[in-house]
Structure formats: structure tokens, C-alpha cells
CSV table of C-alpha atoms and ligand atoms in Angstrom, one decimal:
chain,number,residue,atom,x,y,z
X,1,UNK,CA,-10.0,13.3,-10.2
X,2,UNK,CA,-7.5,10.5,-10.8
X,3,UNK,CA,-6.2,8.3,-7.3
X,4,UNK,CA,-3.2,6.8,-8.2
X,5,UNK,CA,-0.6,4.2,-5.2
X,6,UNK,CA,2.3,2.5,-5.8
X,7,UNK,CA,2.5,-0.7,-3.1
X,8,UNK,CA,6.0,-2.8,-2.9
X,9,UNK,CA,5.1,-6.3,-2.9
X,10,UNK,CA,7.7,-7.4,0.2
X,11,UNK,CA,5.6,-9.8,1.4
X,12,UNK,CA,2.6,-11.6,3.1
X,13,UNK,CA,0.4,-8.2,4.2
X,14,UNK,CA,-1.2,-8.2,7.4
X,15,UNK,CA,-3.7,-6.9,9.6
X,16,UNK,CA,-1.8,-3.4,9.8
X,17,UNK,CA,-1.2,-2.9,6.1
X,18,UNK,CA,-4.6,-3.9,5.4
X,19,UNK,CA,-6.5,-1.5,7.6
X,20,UNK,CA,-4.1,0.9,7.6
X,21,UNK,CA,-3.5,0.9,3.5
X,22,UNK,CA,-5.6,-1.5,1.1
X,23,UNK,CA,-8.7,-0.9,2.7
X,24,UNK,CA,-8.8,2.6,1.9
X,25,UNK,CA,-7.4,1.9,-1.9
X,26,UNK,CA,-9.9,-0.6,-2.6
X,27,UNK,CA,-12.7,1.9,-1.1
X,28,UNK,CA,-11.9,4.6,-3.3
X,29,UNK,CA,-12.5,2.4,-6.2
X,30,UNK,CA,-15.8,3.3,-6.1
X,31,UNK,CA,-16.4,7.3,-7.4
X,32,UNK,CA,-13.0,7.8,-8.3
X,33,UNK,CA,-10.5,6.5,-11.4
X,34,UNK,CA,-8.2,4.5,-10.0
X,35,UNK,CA,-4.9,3.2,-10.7
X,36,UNK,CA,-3.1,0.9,-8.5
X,37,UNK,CA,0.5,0.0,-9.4
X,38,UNK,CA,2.9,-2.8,-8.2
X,39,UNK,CA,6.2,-1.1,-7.5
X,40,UNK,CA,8.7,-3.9,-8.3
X,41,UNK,CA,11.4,-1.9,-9.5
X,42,UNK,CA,11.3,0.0,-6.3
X,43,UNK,CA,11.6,-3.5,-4.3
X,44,UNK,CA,14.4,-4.0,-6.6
X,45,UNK,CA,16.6,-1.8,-4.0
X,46,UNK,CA,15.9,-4.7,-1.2
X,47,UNK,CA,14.7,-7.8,-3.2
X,48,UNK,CA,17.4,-9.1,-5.6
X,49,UNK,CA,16.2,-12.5,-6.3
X,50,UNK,CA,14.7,-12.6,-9.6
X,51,UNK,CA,12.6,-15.9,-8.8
X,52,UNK,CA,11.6,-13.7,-5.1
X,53,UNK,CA,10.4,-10.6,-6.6
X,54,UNK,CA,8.3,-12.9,-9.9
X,55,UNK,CA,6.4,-14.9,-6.7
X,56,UNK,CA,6.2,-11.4,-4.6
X,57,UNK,CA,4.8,-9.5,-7.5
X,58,UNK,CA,2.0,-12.0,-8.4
X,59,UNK,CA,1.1,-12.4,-4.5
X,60,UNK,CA,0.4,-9.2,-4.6
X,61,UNK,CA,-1.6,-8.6,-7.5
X,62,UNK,CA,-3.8,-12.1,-5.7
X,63,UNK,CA,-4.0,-9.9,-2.5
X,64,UNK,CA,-5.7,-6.9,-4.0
X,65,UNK,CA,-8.0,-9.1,-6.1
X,66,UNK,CA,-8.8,-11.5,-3.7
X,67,UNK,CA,-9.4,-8.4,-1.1
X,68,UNK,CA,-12.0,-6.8,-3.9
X,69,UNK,CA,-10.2,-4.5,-6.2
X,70,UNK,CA,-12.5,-4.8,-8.9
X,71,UNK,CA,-10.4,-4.7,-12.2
X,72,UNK,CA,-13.2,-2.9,-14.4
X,73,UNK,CA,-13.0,-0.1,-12.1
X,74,UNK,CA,-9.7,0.2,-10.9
X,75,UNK,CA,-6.6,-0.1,-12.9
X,76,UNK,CA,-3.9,-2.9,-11.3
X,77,UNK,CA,-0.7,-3.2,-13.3
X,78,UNK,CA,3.3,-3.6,-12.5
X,79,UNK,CA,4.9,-0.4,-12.8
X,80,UNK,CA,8.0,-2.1,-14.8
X,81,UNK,CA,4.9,-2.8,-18.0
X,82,UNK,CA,4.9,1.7,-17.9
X,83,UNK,CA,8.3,2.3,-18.9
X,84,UNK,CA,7.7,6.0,-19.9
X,85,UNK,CA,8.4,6.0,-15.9
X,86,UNK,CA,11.8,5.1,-15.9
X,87,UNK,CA,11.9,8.1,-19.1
X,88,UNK,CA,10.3,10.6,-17.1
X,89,UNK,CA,12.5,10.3,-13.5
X,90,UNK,CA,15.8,11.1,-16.0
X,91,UNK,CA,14.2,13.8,-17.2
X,92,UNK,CA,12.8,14.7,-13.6
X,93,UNK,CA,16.7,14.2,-12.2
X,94,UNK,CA,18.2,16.5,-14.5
X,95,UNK,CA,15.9,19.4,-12.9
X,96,UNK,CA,16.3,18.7,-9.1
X,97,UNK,CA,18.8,19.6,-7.2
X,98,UNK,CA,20.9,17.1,-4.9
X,99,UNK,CA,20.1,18.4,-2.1
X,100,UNK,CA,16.6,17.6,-2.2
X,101,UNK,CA,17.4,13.9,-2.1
X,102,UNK,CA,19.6,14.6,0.7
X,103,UNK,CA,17.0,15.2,2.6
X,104,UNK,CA,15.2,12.0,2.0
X,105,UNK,CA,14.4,10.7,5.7
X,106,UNK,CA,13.1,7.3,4.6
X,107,UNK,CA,17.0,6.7,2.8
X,108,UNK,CA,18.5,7.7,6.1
X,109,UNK,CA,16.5,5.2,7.5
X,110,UNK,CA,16.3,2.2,4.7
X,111,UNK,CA,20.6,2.9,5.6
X,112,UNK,CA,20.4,2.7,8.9
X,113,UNK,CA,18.5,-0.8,9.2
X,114,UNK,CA,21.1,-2.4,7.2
X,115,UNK,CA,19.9,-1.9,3.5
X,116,UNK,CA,22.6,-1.3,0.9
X,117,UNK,CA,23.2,2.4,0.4
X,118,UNK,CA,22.8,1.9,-3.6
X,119,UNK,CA,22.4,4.7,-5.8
X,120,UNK,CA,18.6,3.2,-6.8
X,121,UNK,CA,17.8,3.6,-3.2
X,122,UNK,CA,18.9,7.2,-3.3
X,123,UNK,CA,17.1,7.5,-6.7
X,124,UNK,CA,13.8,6.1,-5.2
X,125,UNK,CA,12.1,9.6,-4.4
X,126,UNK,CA,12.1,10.6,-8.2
X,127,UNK,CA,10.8,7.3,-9.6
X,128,UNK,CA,8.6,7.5,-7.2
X,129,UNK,CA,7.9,11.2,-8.3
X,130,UNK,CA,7.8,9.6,-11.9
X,131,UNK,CA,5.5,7.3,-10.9
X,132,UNK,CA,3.2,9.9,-10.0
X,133,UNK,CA,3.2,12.5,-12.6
X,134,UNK,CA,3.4,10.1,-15.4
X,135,UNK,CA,-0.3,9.6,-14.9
X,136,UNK,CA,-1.2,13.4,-14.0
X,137,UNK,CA,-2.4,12.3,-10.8
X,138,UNK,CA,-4.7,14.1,-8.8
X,139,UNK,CA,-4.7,12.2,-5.1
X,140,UNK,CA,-1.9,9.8,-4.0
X,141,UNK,CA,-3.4,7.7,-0.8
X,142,UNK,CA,-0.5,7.0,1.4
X,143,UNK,CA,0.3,6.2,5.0
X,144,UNK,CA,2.4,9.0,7.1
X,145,UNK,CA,6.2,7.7,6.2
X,146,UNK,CA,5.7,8.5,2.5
X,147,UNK,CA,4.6,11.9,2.5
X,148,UNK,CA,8.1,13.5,2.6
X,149,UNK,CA,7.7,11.4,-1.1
X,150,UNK,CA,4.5,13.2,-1.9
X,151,UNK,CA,6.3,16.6,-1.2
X,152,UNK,CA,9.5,16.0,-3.4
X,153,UNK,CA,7.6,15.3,-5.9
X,154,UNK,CA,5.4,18.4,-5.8
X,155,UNK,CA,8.3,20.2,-5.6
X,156,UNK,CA,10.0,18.5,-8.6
X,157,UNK,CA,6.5,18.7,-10.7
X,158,UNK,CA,7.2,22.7,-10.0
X,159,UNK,CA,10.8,22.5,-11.1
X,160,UNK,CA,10.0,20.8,-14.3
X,161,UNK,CA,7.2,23.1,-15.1
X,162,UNK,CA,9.3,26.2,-14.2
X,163,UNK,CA,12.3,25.1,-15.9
X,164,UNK,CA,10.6,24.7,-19.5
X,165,UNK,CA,7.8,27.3,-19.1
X,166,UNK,CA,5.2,25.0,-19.3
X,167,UNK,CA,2.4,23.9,-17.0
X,168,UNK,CA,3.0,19.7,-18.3
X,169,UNK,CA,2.8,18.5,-14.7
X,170,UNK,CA,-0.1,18.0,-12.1
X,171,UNK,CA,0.6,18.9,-8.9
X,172,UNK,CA,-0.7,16.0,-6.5
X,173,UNK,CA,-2.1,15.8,-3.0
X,174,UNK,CA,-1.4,12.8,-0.7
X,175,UNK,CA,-4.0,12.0,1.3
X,176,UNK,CA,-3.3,10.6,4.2
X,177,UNK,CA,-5.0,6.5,5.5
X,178,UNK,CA,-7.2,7.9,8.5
X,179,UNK,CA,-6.5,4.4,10.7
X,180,UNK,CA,-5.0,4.8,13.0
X,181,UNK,CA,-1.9,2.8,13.8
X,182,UNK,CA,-2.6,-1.2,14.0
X,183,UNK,CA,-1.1,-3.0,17.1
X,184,UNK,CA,0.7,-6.0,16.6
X,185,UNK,CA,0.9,-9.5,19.0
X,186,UNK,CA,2.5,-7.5,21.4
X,187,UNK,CA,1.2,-3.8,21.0
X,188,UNK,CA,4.0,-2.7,19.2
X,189,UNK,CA,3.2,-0.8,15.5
X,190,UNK,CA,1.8,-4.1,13.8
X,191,UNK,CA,4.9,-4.7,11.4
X,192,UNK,CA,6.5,-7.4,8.9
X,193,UNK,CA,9.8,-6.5,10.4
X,194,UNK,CA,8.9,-6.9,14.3
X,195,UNK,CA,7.9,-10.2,13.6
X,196,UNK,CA,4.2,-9.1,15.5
X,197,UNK,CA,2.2,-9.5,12.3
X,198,UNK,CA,-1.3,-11.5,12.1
X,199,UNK,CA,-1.3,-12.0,7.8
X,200,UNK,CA,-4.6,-11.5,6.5
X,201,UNK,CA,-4.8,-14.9,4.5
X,202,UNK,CA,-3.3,-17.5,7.4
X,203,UNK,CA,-5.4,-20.8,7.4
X,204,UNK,CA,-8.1,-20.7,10.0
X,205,UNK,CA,-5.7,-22.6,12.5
X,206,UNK,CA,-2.9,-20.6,12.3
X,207,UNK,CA,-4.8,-17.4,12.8
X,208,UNK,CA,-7.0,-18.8,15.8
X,209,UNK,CA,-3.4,-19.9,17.5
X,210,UNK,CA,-2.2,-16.1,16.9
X,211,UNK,CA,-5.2,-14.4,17.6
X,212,UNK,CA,-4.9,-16.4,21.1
X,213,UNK,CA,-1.2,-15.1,21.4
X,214,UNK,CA,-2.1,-11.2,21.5
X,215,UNK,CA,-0.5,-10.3,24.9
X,216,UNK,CA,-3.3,-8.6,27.3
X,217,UNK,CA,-2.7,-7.6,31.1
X,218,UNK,CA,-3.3,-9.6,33.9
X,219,UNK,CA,-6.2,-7.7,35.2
X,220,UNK,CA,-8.5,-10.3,36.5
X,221,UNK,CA,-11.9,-11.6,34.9
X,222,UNK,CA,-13.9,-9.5,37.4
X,223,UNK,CA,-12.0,-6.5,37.2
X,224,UNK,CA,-13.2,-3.7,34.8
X,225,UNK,CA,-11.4,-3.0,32.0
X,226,UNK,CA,-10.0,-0.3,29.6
X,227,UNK,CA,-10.8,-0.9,26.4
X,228,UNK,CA,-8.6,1.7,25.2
X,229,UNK,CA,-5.2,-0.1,26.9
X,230,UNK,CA,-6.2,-3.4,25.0
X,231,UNK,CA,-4.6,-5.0,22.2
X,232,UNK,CA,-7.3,-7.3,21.4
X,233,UNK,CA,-10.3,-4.4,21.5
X,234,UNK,CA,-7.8,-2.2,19.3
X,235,UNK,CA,-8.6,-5.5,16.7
X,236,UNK,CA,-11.6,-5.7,17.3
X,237,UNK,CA,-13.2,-2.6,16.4
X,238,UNK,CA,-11.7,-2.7,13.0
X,239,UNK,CA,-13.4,-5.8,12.0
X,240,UNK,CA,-16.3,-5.6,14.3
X,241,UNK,CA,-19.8,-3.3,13.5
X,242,UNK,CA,-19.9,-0.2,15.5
X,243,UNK,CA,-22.5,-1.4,17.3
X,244,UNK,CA,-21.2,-4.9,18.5
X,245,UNK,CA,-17.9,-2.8,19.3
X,246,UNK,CA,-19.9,-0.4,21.4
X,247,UNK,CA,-21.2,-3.4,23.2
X,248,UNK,CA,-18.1,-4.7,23.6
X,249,UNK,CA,-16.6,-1.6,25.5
X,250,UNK,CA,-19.6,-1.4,27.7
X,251,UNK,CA,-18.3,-5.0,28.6
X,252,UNK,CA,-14.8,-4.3,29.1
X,253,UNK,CA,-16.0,-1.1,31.6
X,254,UNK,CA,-19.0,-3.5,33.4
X,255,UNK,CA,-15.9,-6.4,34.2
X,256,UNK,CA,-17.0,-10.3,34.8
X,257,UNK,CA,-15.4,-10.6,31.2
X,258,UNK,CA,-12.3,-12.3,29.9
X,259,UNK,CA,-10.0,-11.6,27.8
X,260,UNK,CA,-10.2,-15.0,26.2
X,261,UNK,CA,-13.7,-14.0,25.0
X,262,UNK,CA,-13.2,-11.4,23.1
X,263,UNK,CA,-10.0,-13.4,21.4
X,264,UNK,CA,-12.7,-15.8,21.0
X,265,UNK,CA,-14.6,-13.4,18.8
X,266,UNK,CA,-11.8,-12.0,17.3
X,267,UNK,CA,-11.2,-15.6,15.3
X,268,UNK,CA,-14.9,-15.7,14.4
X,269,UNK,CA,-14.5,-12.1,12.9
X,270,UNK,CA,-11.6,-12.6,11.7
X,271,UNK,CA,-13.0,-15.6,9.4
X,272,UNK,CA,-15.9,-15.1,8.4
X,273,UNK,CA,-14.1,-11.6,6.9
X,274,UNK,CA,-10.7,-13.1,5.7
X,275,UNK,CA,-11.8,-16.5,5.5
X,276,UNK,CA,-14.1,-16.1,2.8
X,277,UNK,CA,-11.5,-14.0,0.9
X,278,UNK,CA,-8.6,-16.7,1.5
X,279,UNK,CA,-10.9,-18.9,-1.1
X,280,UNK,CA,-11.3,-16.6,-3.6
X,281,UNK,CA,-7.3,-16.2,-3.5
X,282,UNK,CA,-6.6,-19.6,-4.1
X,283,UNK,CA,-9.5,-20.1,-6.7
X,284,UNK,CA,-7.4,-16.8,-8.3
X,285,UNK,CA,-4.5,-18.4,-7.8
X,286,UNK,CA,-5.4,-21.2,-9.8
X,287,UNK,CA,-6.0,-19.0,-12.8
X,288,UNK,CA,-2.5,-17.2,-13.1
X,289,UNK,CA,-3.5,-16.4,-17.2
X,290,UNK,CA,-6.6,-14.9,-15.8
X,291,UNK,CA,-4.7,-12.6,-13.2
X,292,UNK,CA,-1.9,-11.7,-15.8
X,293,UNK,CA,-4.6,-10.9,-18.2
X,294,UNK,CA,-5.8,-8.1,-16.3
X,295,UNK,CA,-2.3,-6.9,-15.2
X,296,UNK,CA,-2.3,-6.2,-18.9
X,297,UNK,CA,-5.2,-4.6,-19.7
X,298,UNK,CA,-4.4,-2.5,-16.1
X,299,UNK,CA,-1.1,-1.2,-17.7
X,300,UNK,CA,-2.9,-0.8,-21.0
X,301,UNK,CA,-5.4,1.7,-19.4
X,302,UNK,CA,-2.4,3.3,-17.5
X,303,UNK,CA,0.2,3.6,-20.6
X,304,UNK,CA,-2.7,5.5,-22.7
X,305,UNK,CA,-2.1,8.4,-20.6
X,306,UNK,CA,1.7,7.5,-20.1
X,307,UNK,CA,2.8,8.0,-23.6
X,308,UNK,CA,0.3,11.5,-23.5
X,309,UNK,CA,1.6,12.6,-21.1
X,310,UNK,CA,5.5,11.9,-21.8
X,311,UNK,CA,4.7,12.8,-25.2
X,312,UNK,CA,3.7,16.7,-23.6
X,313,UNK,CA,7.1,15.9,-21.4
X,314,UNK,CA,9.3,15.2,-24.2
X,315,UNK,CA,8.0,18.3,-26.2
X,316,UNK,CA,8.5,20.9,-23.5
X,317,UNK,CA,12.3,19.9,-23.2
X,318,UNK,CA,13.4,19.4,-26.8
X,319,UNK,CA,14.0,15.6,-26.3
X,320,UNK,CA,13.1,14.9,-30.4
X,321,UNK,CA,11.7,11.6,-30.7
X,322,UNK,CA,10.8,9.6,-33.8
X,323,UNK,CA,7.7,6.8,-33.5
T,1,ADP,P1,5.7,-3.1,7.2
T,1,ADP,O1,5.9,-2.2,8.4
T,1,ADP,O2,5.0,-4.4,7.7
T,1,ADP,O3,6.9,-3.4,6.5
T,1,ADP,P2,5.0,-1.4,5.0
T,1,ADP,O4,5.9,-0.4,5.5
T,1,ADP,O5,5.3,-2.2,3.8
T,1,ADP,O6,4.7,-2.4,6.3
T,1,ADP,O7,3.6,-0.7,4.9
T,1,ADP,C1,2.8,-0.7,3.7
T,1,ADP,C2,1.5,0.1,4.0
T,1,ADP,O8,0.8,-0.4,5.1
T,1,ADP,C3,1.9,1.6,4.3
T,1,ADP,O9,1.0,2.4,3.6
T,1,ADP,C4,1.7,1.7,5.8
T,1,ADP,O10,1.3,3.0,6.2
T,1,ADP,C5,0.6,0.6,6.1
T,1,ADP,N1,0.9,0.0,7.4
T,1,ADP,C6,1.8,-0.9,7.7
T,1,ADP,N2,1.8,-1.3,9.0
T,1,ADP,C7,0.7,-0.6,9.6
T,1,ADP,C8,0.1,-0.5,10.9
T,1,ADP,N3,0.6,-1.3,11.9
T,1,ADP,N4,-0.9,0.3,11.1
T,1,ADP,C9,-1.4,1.1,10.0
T,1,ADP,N5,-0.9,1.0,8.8
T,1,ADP,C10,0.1,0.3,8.5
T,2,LIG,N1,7.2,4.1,-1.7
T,2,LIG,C1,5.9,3.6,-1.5
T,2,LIG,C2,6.0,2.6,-0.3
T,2,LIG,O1,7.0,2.2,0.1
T,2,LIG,C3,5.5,2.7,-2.7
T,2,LIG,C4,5.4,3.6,-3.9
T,2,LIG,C5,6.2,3.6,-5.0
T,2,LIG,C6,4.3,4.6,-4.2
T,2,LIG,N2,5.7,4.5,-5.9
T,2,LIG,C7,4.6,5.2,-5.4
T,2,LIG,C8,3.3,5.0,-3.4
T,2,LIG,C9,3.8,6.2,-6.0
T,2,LIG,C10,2.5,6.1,-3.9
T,2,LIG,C11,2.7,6.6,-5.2
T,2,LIG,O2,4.9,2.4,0.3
């Protein structure tokens, strides 16, 4: 069974894409193989700053790492070092129809908050596609927006296959992040773009102000409490142990507790987990040979079944090649 993700790099991740995302990725390290791409020519359609997208890749790449993506276990790489990919979504365009991009809700979207209406952003469902059945993969872990993606490309592993007579293509299964959705400072769907975000690798100062900013009710220290209606306790039980969390909520039901107690918590949580993890990034950091070394060896791993597999693609349409 092979788990393959693409992740942009657009930026410092937070809380949110953490629980909601890497968490998951880095889990299924263990028991599965594992490759974990950095889609940069997707963030070409919104990042068009070559010195912007070099910094945004490698921040990434420190992100997993320093968050425990083991390199012997999973593959990490930059999907532009793969470039059967960009081979395989023209071959993948020239048997879907139109129409199927029309449907694209996350282009409708992208369009509608501002972002140019290029043709690569219109193209993004079959590189993604590419991106996907270049490595036959088996599970694609994704959050709920990008499995509209996961179904186009089912659909155009099924056109390819039909079109030549040839089963070349794996047909692969998302599979969906179970957390739930991460409030942000104000309770609002934690998100870079709302400008609610607690980063996962602030400095301990910077976190403990924002941790102190997540908005809570007025309902006074006395009062009980609803865990369930409370930003804070939504944090908390991600980073917390089920049993501390279950204390917690017994708390927030009994009243005579604060809110600024459990914020209080939430900081210590918060670093002793991230804090610990904010070293190793900068020790990482320090080593950029080290980190582009295994971006290397990641895309060698991942190209030994992209050339097999576009080899098989190449075949089945008649596309003569010499090497
Ligand atoms: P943002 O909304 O900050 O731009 P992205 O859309 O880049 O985040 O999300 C990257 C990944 O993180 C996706 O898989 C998405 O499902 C997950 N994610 C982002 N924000 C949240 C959140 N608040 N709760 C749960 N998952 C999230
Ligand atoms: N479109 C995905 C996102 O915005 C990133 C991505 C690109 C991806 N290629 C992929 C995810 C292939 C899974 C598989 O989050």
C-alpha cells in the first residue's frame, strides 16, 4: 500500500494545518511507504517570486523534518526534481474532457478570492492527478476541500486506462484527516488567510501572547462552563492526554475556574510540544546541505517508480521514446 500527499508550501503552518494535516502524514510513516512531495509548481499559480517560493520550499521541507518525518521511512522530495509529472498530466489532458475541469470547485473559488484565472490554475486538477498516478498510489491523505481532486483523478486514471486498453493506472482512495476542524483566535476555521492562526514554531513569547488572545465568553469564574462552546478547550484536547482533557472538562462543568487557567496550560502544552521541535528546526536549519541531501535521495526513491511507471504510460499510447 503506497500513501502518497502533495502539500503547497504557502507559508508558516499552524495549529490547524498541523492537526488537521501533518499529524496524520507523519503518523502514517510508520506501517506504510510513504511519499511526501512539496508541490511548488502548484504554488507557482499564486507565488511568483522566485526568491519567495526557494525560502517557502525549504521552510517546508524544515517543517516536516523538524515535526518528525523520518527520512528513512518516508520519502520527502519537491515535486519539480519528478518531471515524468509534468509528462504524464499532457498525456492525462489529452484524454479528459473539458468539462471535467469545469467543474473544479476549488478554481471557482481560487477566482473568486482574487487569484489570477491562469490557465495553470485551471490545469491544477490534472497535475495534481499526475502527481498521483505517477507513483501508482494507493491512499492519498487529504483534508475535505481536495477530494473533488481525488475524484478527477480517479476518473481520469479510468479514461487513460479505457482509452488505451490497458490497466497502467492505479485507482487511488483519499482518505480523509479525521480532526476535526481547528478554531482559530477567534473561533473562526483556524486559517493563514483570516489572519486567526497560532504557527506551530512562534518563539515561546510570541505564542504565550497569542495563546492569551483566544477570545472566550464572559461567563464568570464561578459560573459552569461548556467545554464544548470554548475555543481554548477545542486547543486543548489536541495537545493535551485524554486523561488531563477529561479532567479538564469535569472543571469547566464543576465552575470556580478561569479561563485564564486553562490559557495558562495551553502555553505550557503548547511548549514543551512545539518548543522542543522549534530547536531541532533551527539546528536543521543550520544544515541546509543536510536537508537538500535528503530532498534528493527522497526524489531518487520517488523517480525509480516514476520513470516505471511512465515508461508503462508511454508504451500503452505509442509515444516512442529513445533513452
Ligand atoms: P490555510 O487555510 O491556512 O490556507 P491550507 O488550505 O493551506 O490552510 O491547508 C493545508 C492543509 O491543512 C489542508 O489539508 C487542510 O485540510 C488543513 N487545514 C488547514 N486549516 C485547518 C483547520 N483549521 N483545521 C483542520 N485542518 C486544517
Ligand atoms: N492541492 C493540494 C492542496 O492544496 C496539494 C497537492 C498537490 C496534493 N498535489 C497533490 C495533495 C497530490 C495530494 C496529492 O492541499
Amino acid at each position: 500500500m503506497r500513501v502518497l500527499s502533495g502539500i503547497q508550501p504557502s507559508g508558516a503552518l499552524h495549529l490547524g494545518n498541523y492537526y488537521g494535516a501533518m499529524k496524520q502524514h507523519i503518523e502514517l510513516q510508520h506501517g506504510h511507504e510513504c511519499f511526501f512531495f512539496i508541490a511548488n509548481y502548484h504554488t507557482l499559480t499564486t507565488v511568483q517570486d522566485a526568491a519567495r517560493l526557494r525560502q517557502l520550499t525549504s521552510d517546508v521541507a524544515l517543517d516536516y523534518l523538524a515535526m518528525g518525518l523520518d527520512p528513512a521511512k518516508a520519502a520527502l522530495f519537491r515535486q519539480s526534481d519528478i518531471p515524468e509529472v509534468t509528462e504524464l498530466a499532457w498525456i492525462l489532458a489529452t484524454v479528459t474532457g473539458k468539462g471535467l475541469l469545469d467543474r473544479a470547485v476549488s478554481y471557482k473559488d481560487k477566482v473568486e478570492r482574487g487569484i489570477a484565472a491562469s490557465m495553470g490554475l485551471y490545469f491544477y486538477p490534472v497535475l495534481m492527478a499526475a502527481d498521483i498516478l505517477i507513483y501508482r498510489s494507493n491512499l492519498v491523505p487529504v483534508g475535505k476541500d481536495q477530494v473533488q481532486h481525488i475524484e478527477m483523478t480517479q476518473d481520469m486514471a479510468g479514461y487513460f486506462n479505457n482509452t488505451f486498453g490497458r490497466e497502467v493506472l492505479v485507482r487511488p482512495e483519499p482518505k480523509l484527516n479525521e480532526a476535526a476542524v481547528v478554531p482559530g483566535l477567534d473561533g473562526q476555521k483556524m486559517s493563514k488567510s483570516y489572519g486567526n492562526s497560532i504557527e506551530i514554531f512562534l518563539d515561546a513569547r510570541t505564542a504565550e501572547k497569542k495563546i492569551k488572545s483566544i477570545k472566550t465568553d464572559s461567563t464568570p469564574v464561578d459560573a459552569p462552563k461548556d467545554p464544548g462552546a470554548c475555543n481554548a478547550f477545542a486547543l486543548l484536547r489536541l495537545m493535551a492526554t485524554p486523561e488531563e482533557t477529561a479532567e479538564w472538562e469535569r472543571r469547566y462543568r464543576a465552575g470556580g475556574m478561569g479561563y485564564g487557567e486553562v490559557k495558562k496550560r495551553l502555553v505550557e502544552l503548547y511548549e514543551a510540544f512545539f518548543g522542543q521541535r522549534r530547536e531541532r528546526r533551527a539546528q536543521l536549519a543550520a544544515r541546509p546541505d543536510e536537508v537538500e541531501d535528503i530532498l534528493r535521495d527522497g526524489a531518487r526513491r520517488a523517480r525509480l517508480v516514476a520513470e516505471q511507471v511512465m515508461h508503462d504510460v508511454r508504451e500503452a499510447c505509442g509515444i516512442v521514446t529513445v533513452r
